[in-house]
Coordinates of C-alpha atoms in Angstrom, one line a residue:
Chain A
M1 CA -0.1 -0.1 0.0
I2 CA 1.2 3.7 -0.6
T3 CA 0.1 6.4 0.8
L4 CA 0.2 10.1 0.0
N5 CA 0.3 12.7 3.0
K6 CA -0.7 15.9 2.1
L7 CA 2.0 15.6 -0.4
T8 CA 2.9 18.7 -2.5
T9 CA 5.5 18.2 -5.4
G10 CA 7.6 20.4 -7.1
Y11 CA 11.4 21.9 -6.9
A12 CA 13.4 24.1 -4.4
K13 CA 16.2 25.9 -5.3
N14 CA 17.8 29.0 -3.2
R15 CA 14.6 29.1 -1.4
I16 CA 12.8 30.0 -4.0
S17 CA 10.1 27.2 -4.6
K18 CA 8.2 25.9 -7.4
E19 CA 5.1 23.9 -5.9
I20 CA 3.4 21.7 -9.1
S21 CA 1.0 19.6 -7.2
T22 CA -0.4 20.6 -4.0
Q23 CA -1.3 19.1 -0.8
I24 CA -2.2 15.2 -2.6
Q25 CA -4.0 13.0 0.0
L26 CA -4.7 9.4 -1.1
E27 CA -4.1 5.7 -0.5
I28 CA -3.5 3.6 -3.6
K29 CA -4.1 -0.2 -2.5
K30 CA -2.1 -3.4 -3.1
G31 CA -2.2 -4.8 -6.5
S32 CA -4.0 -1.9 -8.2
L33 CA -3.3 -0.5 -11.6
V34 CA -3.0 3.1 -11.1
G35 CA -2.2 6.1 -14.1
I36 CA -1.5 9.4 -13.5
L37 CA -2.9 11.8 -15.6
G38 CA -3.0 15.0 -16.8
S39 CA -1.8 17.3 -19.4
N40 CA 2.2 18.2 -20.7
G41 CA 3.7 20.1 -17.9
I42 CA 1.1 19.9 -15.1
G43 CA 3.8 17.4 -13.1
K44 CA 3.4 13.7 -14.1
S45 CA 6.8 12.9 -14.0
T46 CA 7.5 15.5 -11.0
L47 CA 4.9 13.3 -9.5
I48 CA 6.4 9.9 -9.9
K49 CA 9.8 11.1 -9.0
T50 CA 8.8 12.0 -5.8
L51 CA 7.1 8.7 -5.0
A52 CA 9.7 6.8 -6.1
G53 CA 12.3 8.9 -4.0
F54 CA 14.2 10.3 -6.6
L55 CA 13.0 13.9 -5.4
K56 CA 12.0 15.4 -1.9
P57 CA 8.4 16.4 -1.6
L58 CA 8.3 20.1 -0.6
S59 CA 6.2 19.3 2.2
G60 CA 3.8 16.2 3.6
N61 CA 5.4 12.5 2.7
V62 CA 5.0 9.5 1.1
E63 CA 4.6 6.1 2.6
I64 CA 5.2 2.7 1.2
Q65 CA 4.1 -0.4 3.3
G66 CA 4.3 2.2 6.4
K67 CA 7.4 3.3 5.8
M68 CA 8.5 7.1 4.5
V69 CA 10.0 6.5 0.9
H70 CA 12.4 9.6 1.8
E71 CA 13.9 8.2 4.8
M72 CA 14.6 4.8 3.2
N73 CA 18.4 4.3 1.8
P74 CA 18.9 3.7 -1.9
Q75 CA 19.5 0.1 -1.0
Q76 CA 16.4 -0.5 1.3
R77 CA 13.8 1.0 -1.8
A78 CA 15.6 -1.0 -4.3
K79 CA 14.0 -3.8 -2.4
Y80 CA 10.0 -1.9 -2.1
L81 CA 10.0 -0.6 -6.0
S82 CA 10.9 -0.6 -9.4
V83 CA 10.7 1.8 -11.9
V84 CA 10.9 2.4 -15.9
L85 CA 12.0 6.1 -16.7
T86 CA 11.8 7.9 -19.5
E87 CA 15.7 9.0 -19.5
K88 CA 17.5 6.9 -21.9
N89 CA 21.0 7.5 -20.8
F90 CA 22.3 3.9 -20.3
N91 CA 25.0 2.8 -21.9
G92 CA 24.0 2.0 -25.9
D93 CA 26.3 -1.3 -25.9
L94 CA 24.7 -3.4 -23.3
I95 CA 22.8 -6.4 -24.7
G96 CA 19.5 -6.9 -24.0
K97 CA 20.0 -9.8 -21.5
E98 CA 22.9 -7.9 -19.4
L99 CA 20.5 -5.3 -18.8
I100 CA 17.8 -7.2 -17.4
Q101 CA 20.3 -9.1 -15.2
L102 CA 21.0 -5.4 -13.5
G103 CA 17.7 -5.8 -12.0
R104 CA 18.8 -8.4 -9.8
Q105 CA 21.6 -6.2 -8.3
P106 CA 19.9 -5.4 -5.3
H107 CA 19.1 -9.0 -4.4
T108 CA 23.2 -9.9 -5.2
N109 CA 26.4 -10.1 -3.1
W110 CA 29.0 -7.0 -2.7
M111 CA 30.5 -7.9 -6.1
G112 CA 27.0 -8.1 -7.6
K113 CA 27.5 -12.0 -8.4
Q114 CA 24.3 -13.6 -10.3
T115 CA 23.3 -17.0 -8.7
Q116 CA 21.6 -19.6 -10.8
G117 CA 18.9 -18.3 -9.3
D118 CA 19.1 -14.8 -10.8
Q119 CA 19.9 -16.2 -14.3
E120 CA 17.0 -18.7 -13.9
I121 CA 14.6 -15.4 -13.4
V122 CA 16.0 -13.5 -16.3
L123 CA 15.5 -16.3 -18.6
Q124 CA 11.5 -16.9 -17.3
I125 CA 11.3 -13.3 -17.8
L126 CA 12.9 -13.3 -21.5
K127 CA 9.8 -16.1 -21.7
Q128 CA 6.9 -14.5 -20.0
L129 CA 7.5 -11.1 -22.1
N130 CA 8.1 -13.0 -25.1
I131 CA 11.2 -11.1 -25.9
E132 CA 13.8 -13.8 -26.0
Q133 CA 14.9 -12.7 -29.4
L134 CA 16.8 -9.7 -28.2
A135 CA 18.5 -11.6 -25.2
E136 CA 21.8 -11.0 -27.3
Q137 CA 21.4 -7.8 -28.9
M138 CA 22.4 -4.3 -28.6
L139 CA 20.2 -1.8 -26.7
N140 CA 21.1 0.7 -29.9
T141 CA 19.9 -1.6 -32.4
M142 CA 16.6 -2.1 -30.8
S143 CA 13.7 -0.3 -31.5
D144 CA 11.8 2.1 -29.2
G145 CA 9.2 -0.6 -28.4
E146 CA 11.7 -3.0 -27.9
V147 CA 13.7 -1.0 -25.5
Q148 CA 10.7 -0.1 -23.5
K149 CA 9.8 -4.1 -23.4
I150 CA 13.6 -4.7 -22.0
L151 CA 13.3 -1.8 -19.4
L152 CA 10.1 -3.3 -18.0
A153 CA 11.6 -6.8 -17.9
R154 CA 14.6 -5.3 -15.8
A155 CA 11.8 -3.5 -13.3
I156 CA 10.0 -7.1 -13.3
A157 CA 13.6 -8.9 -12.5
Q158 CA 13.8 -6.4 -9.9
K159 CA 11.0 -8.5 -8.3
T160 CA 9.3 -5.8 -6.2
P161 CA 5.9 -5.5 -4.8
I162 CA 5.4 -1.9 -6.5
V163 CA 6.7 -0.9 -9.9
F164 CA 6.7 2.8 -11.3
L165 CA 6.6 3.8 -14.8
D166 CA 7.4 7.0 -16.1
E167 CA 5.0 7.5 -19.4
P168 CA 5.9 4.1 -20.6
S169 CA 3.8 4.2 -23.8
S170 CA 5.3 7.6 -25.5
H171 CA 6.8 7.0 -28.9
L172 CA 5.2 3.3 -28.9
D173 CA 2.5 2.8 -32.0
L174 CA -1.1 1.4 -31.1
F175 CA 0.2 -2.5 -31.0
N176 CA 3.5 -2.0 -29.3
K177 CA 0.8 0.0 -26.6
A178 CA -1.5 -2.5 -26.2
Q179 CA 1.6 -5.2 -25.9
L180 CA 2.9 -3.5 -23.4
F181 CA -0.2 -2.8 -21.7
Q182 CA -1.3 -6.3 -21.4
E183 CA 1.9 -7.5 -20.0
I184 CA 1.3 -4.4 -17.4
K185 CA -1.8 -5.4 -16.2
H186 CA -1.0 -9.0 -16.4
I187 CA 1.7 -8.4 -13.7
V188 CA -0.9 -6.6 -12.1
K189 CA -3.3 -9.7 -12.1
K190 CA -1.1 -12.5 -11.6
E191 CA 1.6 -11.2 -9.1
K192 CA -0.3 -8.6 -7.0
K193 CA 2.3 -6.0 -8.0
T194 CA 1.2 -2.6 -7.8
V195 CA 1.7 -0.4 -10.8
V196 CA 1.7 3.0 -10.8
F197 CA 2.3 4.7 -14.3
S198 CA 2.1 8.2 -15.8
S199 CA 0.7 8.9 -19.2
H200 CA -1.0 11.7 -21.1
D201 CA -2.8 9.0 -23.3
L202 CA -5.8 9.3 -21.3
N203 CA -8.3 7.1 -23.6
T204 CA -6.3 4.2 -23.1
A205 CA -5.6 5.0 -19.3
I206 CA -9.5 5.1 -18.8
Q207 CA -9.9 1.6 -20.3
I208 CA -7.0 -0.5 -18.2
C209 CA -6.5 1.7 -15.0
D210 CA -8.2 0.5 -11.6
Q211 CA -7.7 3.9 -10.4
I212 CA -6.6 7.5 -11.5
I213 CA -5.0 10.3 -10.1
L214 CA -5.9 13.3 -12.2
L215 CA -3.9 16.2 -11.8
L216 CA -5.3 19.6 -12.7
D217 CA -4.1 23.0 -12.4
N218 CA -3.8 23.5 -8.9
Q219 CA -6.3 20.7 -7.9
W220 CA -6.4 16.8 -8.3
E221 CA -8.7 14.0 -8.5
Y222 CA -8.6 10.3 -7.5
G223 CA -10.5 7.8 -8.4
S224 CA -11.6 4.7 -10.4
P225 CA -12.1 5.8 -14.3
E226 CA -16.1 5.5 -13.9
E227 CA -16.2 7.7 -10.7
L228 CA -14.1 10.5 -12.5
I229 CA -16.8 10.0 -15.5
E230 CA -19.7 10.4 -13.3
K231 CA -17.9 13.3 -11.6
G232 CA -17.4 14.8 -14.7
V233 CA -13.6 15.7 -14.3
F234 CA -12.5 15.1 -17.4
Q235 CA -14.4 17.6 -19.4
S236 CA -12.8 20.3 -17.9
I237 CA -9.1 18.9 -18.8
F238 CA -9.0 20.8 -22.3
P239 CA -10.9 23.8 -23.7
K240 CA -13.8 22.6 -25.2
E241 CA -13.6 24.1 -28.4
S242 CA -10.5 21.7 -29.1
V243 CA -11.1 18.4 -27.3
F244 CA -14.3 17.2 -25.7
F245 CA -15.2 14.7 -23.8
D246 CA -17.7 11.4 -24.6
P247 CA -19.0 10.2 -21.0
K248 CA -20.6 7.3 -23.4
Q249 CA -17.7 6.3 -25.2
K250 CA -15.3 6.8 -22.3
Q251 CA -13.5 8.9 -24.6
F252 CA -12.0 11.8 -25.5
N253 CA -12.6 13.1 -29.2
I254 CA -11.3 15.9 -31.3
C255 CA -13.6 18.6 -32.4
V256 CA -13.3 18.7 -36.2
Chain B
M1 CA 26.2 -11.8 -15.2
N2 CA 28.5 -14.1 -17.3
K3 CA 30.9 -16.0 -15.4
L4 CA 34.6 -15.4 -15.6
S5 CA 35.1 -18.8 -17.1
H6 CA 33.3 -17.7 -20.3
Y7 CA 36.2 -15.3 -20.8
K8 CA 39.0 -17.4 -20.0
G9 CA 40.0 -17.2 -23.7
L10 CA 40.4 -14.0 -23.4
F11 CA 42.7 -13.2 -19.8
T12 CA 44.8 -16.7 -21.3
F13 CA 45.5 -14.6 -24.3
L14 CA 46.1 -11.1 -22.1
I15 CA 48.5 -13.2 -19.7
G16 CA 50.3 -14.7 -22.5
M17 CA 50.6 -11.3 -24.6
L18 CA 51.8 -9.8 -21.2
F19 CA 54.6 -12.7 -20.4
L20 CA 56.1 -12.6 -23.7
C21 CA 56.2 -8.6 -24.0
L22 CA 57.7 -9.0 -20.1
V23 CA 60.5 -11.5 -21.4
L24 CA 60.9 -8.8 -24.5
N25 CA 60.9 -5.7 -22.1
L26 CA 63.5 -7.5 -19.9
S27 CA 65.9 -8.6 -22.4
L28 CA 65.6 -5.1 -24.6
G29 CA 68.2 -2.2 -23.7
S30 CA 71.4 -0.6 -23.7
I31 CA 72.9 -4.6 -23.4
N32 CA 71.2 -6.9 -24.7
I33 CA 70.6 -9.6 -22.9
P34 CA 69.4 -12.7 -24.4
L35 CA 65.6 -13.6 -23.9
W36 CA 66.7 -17.1 -23.0
E37 CA 69.0 -15.4 -20.4
A38 CA 66.4 -13.2 -18.9
I39 CA 64.1 -16.4 -18.6
K40 CA 66.7 -18.0 -16.7
I41 CA 67.2 -15.1 -14.5
I42 CA 63.5 -14.4 -13.9
L43 CA 62.8 -17.8 -13.1
G44 CA 65.8 -18.1 -10.0
Y45 CA 68.1 -20.5 -12.0
P46 CA 72.2 -19.5 -11.7
T47 CA 73.6 -17.4 -14.6
T48 CA 76.8 -17.5 -16.0
K49 CA 77.0 -13.6 -15.9
P50 CA 76.5 -11.8 -13.0
T51 CA 76.1 -8.2 -14.7
F52 CA 73.1 -9.6 -16.5
E53 CA 71.7 -10.4 -13.3
Y54 CA 72.3 -7.1 -11.7
I55 CA 71.3 -5.1 -14.5
L56 CA 68.1 -7.4 -14.7
L57 CA 67.3 -7.4 -10.4
D58 CA 68.0 -3.8 -10.1
Y59 CA 67.0 -2.0 -13.0
R60 CA 65.0 -3.7 -15.3
I61 CA 62.6 -5.9 -13.3
P62 CA 61.9 -3.3 -11.3
K63 CA 61.0 -1.0 -14.1
A64 CA 59.0 -3.8 -15.7
I65 CA 56.7 -4.1 -12.7
T66 CA 56.6 -0.6 -12.6
A67 CA 55.2 -0.4 -16.1
M68 CA 52.6 -2.9 -15.4
L69 CA 51.7 -1.7 -12.4
T70 CA 51.1 2.2 -13.6
G71 CA 49.6 0.9 -16.8
G72 CA 47.1 -1.3 -15.3
S73 CA 46.3 1.1 -12.8
L74 CA 45.8 3.7 -15.5
G75 CA 43.6 1.5 -17.2
V76 CA 41.6 0.8 -14.5
C77 CA 41.3 4.4 -13.3
G78 CA 40.3 5.2 -17.1
L79 CA 37.7 2.4 -17.5
M80 CA 36.0 3.8 -13.8
M81 CA 36.3 7.6 -15.3
Q82 CA 34.8 6.5 -19.1
T83 CA 31.4 4.4 -16.9
Y84 CA 30.7 7.1 -14.2
F85 CA 30.9 10.1 -16.7
K86 CA 29.2 8.0 -19.5
N87 CA 31.9 9.7 -21.9
P88 CA 34.5 7.3 -24.1
L89 CA 36.6 10.3 -24.1
A90 CA 37.3 10.7 -20.3
G91 CA 40.3 9.3 -19.0
P92 CA 42.1 9.1 -15.7
Y93 CA 43.3 12.7 -16.1
V94 CA 39.9 14.0 -16.4
L95 CA 39.5 15.1 -12.8
G96 CA 42.3 17.2 -13.1
I97 CA 44.2 15.2 -9.9
S98 CA 47.1 14.9 -12.4
S99 CA 47.4 18.3 -13.3
G100 CA 47.5 19.0 -9.7
A101 CA 50.3 16.7 -9.5
S102 CA 52.2 19.0 -12.5
L103 CA 51.4 22.2 -10.9
G104 CA 53.1 20.9 -7.2
V105 CA 56.3 19.7 -9.4
A106 CA 56.0 23.3 -11.4
L107 CA 55.7 25.2 -8.5
L108 CA 59.0 22.9 -6.5
L109 CA 61.4 23.5 -9.7
M110 CA 60.2 27.1 -10.7
G111 CA 59.4 28.3 -7.2
S112 CA 62.7 27.2 -5.6
S113 CA 64.6 28.7 -8.7
W114 CA 63.3 32.1 -8.1
L115 CA 64.3 31.7 -4.4
G116 CA 67.5 30.3 -5.9
G117 CA 67.6 27.5 -4.5
W118 CA 66.9 24.4 -5.8
F119 CA 70.9 23.5 -5.7
I120 CA 70.6 22.4 -2.2
F121 CA 68.9 19.4 -2.9
S122 CA 71.2 16.0 -4.1
E123 CA 69.7 14.2 -7.1
V124 CA 68.3 11.7 -5.1
G125 CA 66.8 14.7 -2.6
L126 CA 65.6 16.3 -5.2
R127 CA 63.6 13.3 -6.6
W128 CA 62.0 13.0 -3.4
A129 CA 61.2 16.7 -3.4
I130 CA 59.5 16.0 -6.7
M131 CA 57.5 13.4 -5.7
I132 CA 56.3 14.6 -2.6
A133 CA 55.3 18.0 -4.5
A134 CA 53.5 16.2 -6.9
T135 CA 51.8 14.4 -4.0
L136 CA 50.9 17.5 -2.5
G137 CA 49.6 18.8 -5.9
S138 CA 47.6 16.0 -6.4
I139 CA 45.9 16.3 -2.8
L140 CA 45.0 19.6 -3.3
V141 CA 43.1 19.1 -6.5
F142 CA 41.6 16.1 -4.8
C143 CA 40.2 18.1 -1.4
L144 CA 38.9 20.8 -4.2
I145 CA 37.1 18.5 -6.3
L146 CA 36.1 16.6 -3.5
I147 CA 34.5 20.0 -2.1
A148 CA 32.8 20.9 -4.8
A149 CA 31.7 17.3 -5.4
I150 CA 29.4 17.7 -2.1
R151 CA 27.9 20.2 -4.1
L152 CA 27.5 19.1 -7.5
K153 CA 24.7 17.5 -8.8
N154 CA 25.4 15.2 -11.4
S155 CA 28.2 14.0 -13.2
T156 CA 28.7 16.1 -16.4
S157 CA 29.0 19.0 -13.3
L158 CA 31.8 17.3 -12.3
L159 CA 33.6 16.3 -15.3
I160 CA 33.7 19.7 -16.8
L161 CA 34.9 20.8 -13.3
G162 CA 37.6 18.5 -13.6
L163 CA 38.5 20.0 -17.1
M164 CA 38.5 23.8 -15.7
F165 CA 40.6 22.0 -12.8
G166 CA 43.1 20.8 -15.2
S167 CA 42.9 23.9 -17.4
L168 CA 43.9 26.1 -14.5
T169 CA 46.6 24.6 -13.1
A170 CA 47.8 24.1 -16.9
A171 CA 47.8 27.7 -16.9
I172 CA 49.6 28.7 -13.9
V173 CA 52.4 25.9 -14.6
N174 CA 52.4 28.1 -17.9
I175 CA 52.9 31.7 -16.3
L176 CA 55.4 29.9 -14.0
M177 CA 57.5 28.3 -16.8
F178 CA 57.2 31.9 -18.5
F179 CA 59.6 33.0 -15.4
G180 CA 61.4 30.1 -14.6
S181 CA 65.2 29.7 -15.1
K182 CA 66.8 27.5 -17.9
E183 CA 67.3 24.6 -15.2
A184 CA 64.2 24.7 -13.6
L185 CA 62.3 24.4 -17.3
Q186 CA 65.1 21.7 -18.5
K187 CA 64.2 20.2 -15.1
Y188 CA 60.2 20.3 -15.7
V189 CA 60.1 19.3 -19.3
F190 CA 62.0 16.3 -18.2
W191 CA 59.9 15.5 -15.5
S192 CA 56.9 16.0 -18.0
F193 CA 58.4 13.2 -20.2
G194 CA 57.7 10.6 -17.4
S195 CA 60.0 8.0 -16.7
L196 CA 59.4 4.1 -15.6
G197 CA 63.4 3.7 -14.7
N198 CA 64.0 6.0 -12.2
I199 CA 62.1 4.1 -9.2
N200 CA 64.0 2.2 -6.8
A201 CA 62.9 -1.2 -5.0
S202 CA 61.7 1.1 -1.6
E203 CA 60.1 3.7 -3.8
L204 CA 58.0 0.7 -5.6
K205 CA 56.8 -0.5 -2.7
I206 CA 55.3 2.4 -1.5
L207 CA 53.7 2.8 -4.6
G208 CA 52.6 -0.9 -5.4
L209 CA 50.6 -0.3 -2.1
I210 CA 49.2 3.2 -2.5
L211 CA 47.7 1.6 -6.1
L212 CA 46.5 -1.1 -4.7
V213 CA 44.6 1.0 -1.8
G214 CA 43.2 2.7 -5.4
L215 CA 42.9 -0.8 -6.9
S216 CA 40.6 -2.3 -3.8
I217 CA 38.7 0.1 -4.0
S218 CA 37.6 0.2 -7.8
V219 CA 36.9 -3.8 -7.2
Y220 CA 34.7 -3.0 -4.4
S221 CA 33.0 -0.4 -7.0
I222 CA 32.3 -2.8 -9.8
K223 CA 28.7 -3.5 -8.5
N224 CA 27.9 0.1 -8.6
L225 CA 29.6 0.8 -11.7
N226 CA 27.6 -1.8 -13.5
S227 CA 24.2 -0.5 -12.1
L228 CA 25.4 3.2 -13.4
L229 CA 25.7 1.7 -16.8
L230 CA 21.8 2.3 -17.0
G231 CA 22.4 5.9 -16.2
E232 CA 22.2 7.9 -12.1
Y233 CA 18.4 7.5 -11.8
Y234 CA 18.5 3.9 -12.9
A235 CA 21.6 3.2 -10.8
E236 CA 20.3 4.9 -7.6
S237 CA 16.4 3.0 -7.8
L238 CA 19.3 -0.2 -7.9
G239 CA 20.7 0.6 -4.7
V240 CA 23.5 3.0 -5.2
S241 CA 23.8 5.7 -3.2
L242 CA 25.1 8.1 -5.8
K243 CA 26.7 10.4 -3.5
K244 CA 28.8 7.9 -1.8
N245 CA 29.6 6.1 -4.9
R246 CA 31.0 9.4 -6.6
Y247 CA 33.6 9.8 -2.9
L248 CA 34.7 6.9 -3.7
L249 CA 35.6 6.7 -7.3
I250 CA 37.1 10.3 -6.7
L251 CA 39.5 8.5 -4.3
S252 CA 40.0 5.6 -6.3
S253 CA 41.1 7.4 -9.3
S254 CA 42.7 10.4 -7.4
L255 CA 45.4 7.5 -6.0
L256 CA 45.7 5.8 -9.4
A257 CA 46.1 8.4 -11.0
G258 CA 47.7 11.0 -8.4
A259 CA 50.4 8.6 -7.2
T260 CA 51.0 7.3 -11.0
T261 CA 52.0 11.1 -12.0
A262 CA 54.1 11.5 -8.4
F263 CA 56.3 8.5 -9.4
V264 CA 56.9 8.4 -13.0
G265 CA 55.8 11.2 -14.2
P266 CA 52.6 12.1 -16.7
I267 CA 52.0 8.9 -19.2
G268 CA 49.5 10.0 -21.8
F269 CA 46.7 7.5 -23.7
I270 CA 47.0 4.5 -21.7
G271 CA 44.1 4.9 -19.6
L272 CA 42.1 6.1 -22.4
A273 CA 43.2 3.1 -24.9
A274 CA 43.0 0.3 -22.6
P275 CA 39.2 0.7 -21.8
H276 CA 38.4 0.8 -25.8
L277 CA 41.2 -2.0 -26.6
I278 CA 39.1 -4.4 -24.3
R279 CA 35.6 -3.1 -24.9
L280 CA 36.5 -3.8 -28.6
L281 CA 37.9 -7.3 -27.8
I282 CA 34.9 -8.4 -25.8
P283 CA 31.7 -6.7 -27.4
S284 CA 29.3 -9.3 -25.8
T285 CA 29.3 -8.1 -22.2
R286 CA 29.4 -4.6 -20.4
D287 CA 30.1 -6.5 -17.3
H288 CA 32.8 -4.5 -15.1
K289 CA 33.8 -8.3 -13.1
I290 CA 35.0 -8.9 -16.5
I291 CA 35.9 -6.0 -18.1
L292 CA 38.2 -4.3 -15.2
P293 CA 40.7 -7.0 -14.9
A294 CA 40.7 -7.2 -18.4
V295 CA 41.2 -3.5 -18.2
F296 CA 44.2 -3.6 -15.8
L297 CA 46.2 -6.4 -18.2
G298 CA 45.8 -4.5 -21.2
G299 CA 46.6 -1.4 -19.6
A300 CA 49.8 -3.3 -18.3
L301 CA 50.2 -4.8 -21.6
L302 CA 50.2 -1.7 -23.4
L303 CA 52.5 0.5 -21.0
L304 CA 55.2 -2.3 -21.0
F305 CA 55.0 -2.4 -24.6
C306 CA 55.4 1.2 -24.9
D307 CA 58.4 1.1 -22.7
S308 CA 59.9 -2.1 -24.6
I309 CA 59.8 0.7 -27.8
A310 CA 61.1 3.4 -26.2
Q311 CA 64.6 1.5 -25.2
I312 CA 65.2 1.3 -29.0
P313 CA 66.6 -1.7 -29.6
G314 CA 70.0 -1.8 -29.8
S315 CA 70.8 1.6 -28.9
A316 CA 71.9 3.5 -25.7
Y317 CA 69.0 6.2 -26.0
V318 CA 65.4 5.9 -23.7
L319 CA 62.8 8.0 -25.6
P320 CA 60.7 9.9 -23.2
I321 CA 57.9 7.4 -22.6
N322 CA 54.7 10.0 -22.5
G323 CA 55.6 10.6 -25.8
I324 CA 55.9 7.2 -27.3
T325 CA 52.9 6.3 -24.8
S326 CA 51.3 9.2 -27.3
L327 CA 52.4 7.9 -30.5
I328 CA 51.6 4.4 -29.8
G329 CA 48.3 5.1 -27.9
A330 CA 46.3 7.8 -30.3
P331 CA 47.1 5.9 -33.6
L332 CA 45.2 2.8 -31.6
I333 CA 42.4 5.1 -30.4
I334 CA 41.7 5.9 -34.0
F335 CA 41.8 2.4 -35.2
L336 CA 39.8 1.1 -32.5
I337 CA 37.3 4.0 -33.6
L338 CA 37.1 3.3 -37.1
M339 CA 37.0 -0.7 -36.0
Q340 CA 33.8 0.2 -34.5
K341 CA 32.2 1.7 -37.6
N342 CA 31.8 -1.3 -39.4

């Protein structure tokens, strides 16, 4: 379970702090798929990075199973949560399998020695995600969709109860996106993991999420897609003359 | 990750080459010692020529060990910096530690010549004074980098900072040289040529000890270096505490590059070329458990090879080692880069 206590995210620099999301108070249940939605620049990434412990909250706190995320050291955090980020400044010479194996690092000894068990976990995940053909391929020869699958595989290999994904589906075509979310849905159901992802793809998120955190200017909404539709909050995200929300179809349409 | 045994071939090759190069290196010099005699003396068999034994044991073997130790250390240092900064152009000198050593030596030589007093040192005294000055210079820059590193957020800023410290110290050295006396200048230039052969057994022990500490830290950092292949955010999410890791890497690279520069002078390109060479030999892994020991052997091999060339077989001249390493290292890197493109 993840609890956000009056969480205010943002950046603090030279005593001037820029608040991005304010006073978020909510609970994310174990084994649920949660989407953080909102328009560009509203603070989805900042929220994900704060939840995952990379950024310090301006005020309030995040608790994971009763422990404050920002008081854990990286080793402790690595056992609770794994991440897939938008930053792609990893070494392009890495081969797929080696990258996934790095997910086992928190469970290895001081040298990072991979045991038989670690190797089996990696092989099993390669099979589960159907990416065995990428095992020996270098990252800089892979497509965006393939890289994203490898990164997801790495996060799964870390075997944490919680996975955070920052914009996992951007740059992916419809087919790859569908595959990726099917896989995510699968690990939520089968392995009872809690998955929180950010996205600006509202239509997809409404279809697949259990709960949605919707970030709006200076406010936020939290609930299941149905609850939020009933509340009518989706209508207010975009100017009506450009994009409108159709509650019956449960999707956004472009005005043409 | 990959087991060490998968790469047995690579290590056998490197160790074999290293041994070949070692024998070659020992037999070369102003006096040619036949290969067979050299092998016999290394293995401890009695020899008919005591002069050979004297030359080997008192001069060539310490020099060869110095070459292997410093070459290997520079390679490892370069590898750590390349991984940490995610920059294939990074080398052991990017943090400016060695420039600090140069500054120390320049201050000693030029500074004391202003005071009119460098002649108070005997030959041996001057050598020690140079080592101490170089060490102090390295420590000075090390402290500055460390203070800055506490404030810095990411590795790119540290890279820029290190390069700036390097430029700053180089500028001060330039100005010192402008005012320096002819003798002091000459001594400084000779120091900057680098020299592997000036080290006696007791100095070698001190150098070896410092390098051993530096190398131990780098071995301890292997796991973190592997995590860093994914970038700093991912590394942190895998349990690396970035600050602690950064301090360890600064400390280790300062010990390796600083001690090397203090004892044998600046040696270019080995630290840059060795990691590239090893990565080309084994493209199938980026695991530092394999790469790091291989780079140590590769660096040792490269410097030993360069030293063999610097002897100019059959002549009494010894060319400046720093010139030879650059002369061999730069084309090697060009070659490796072109190979990669294919």
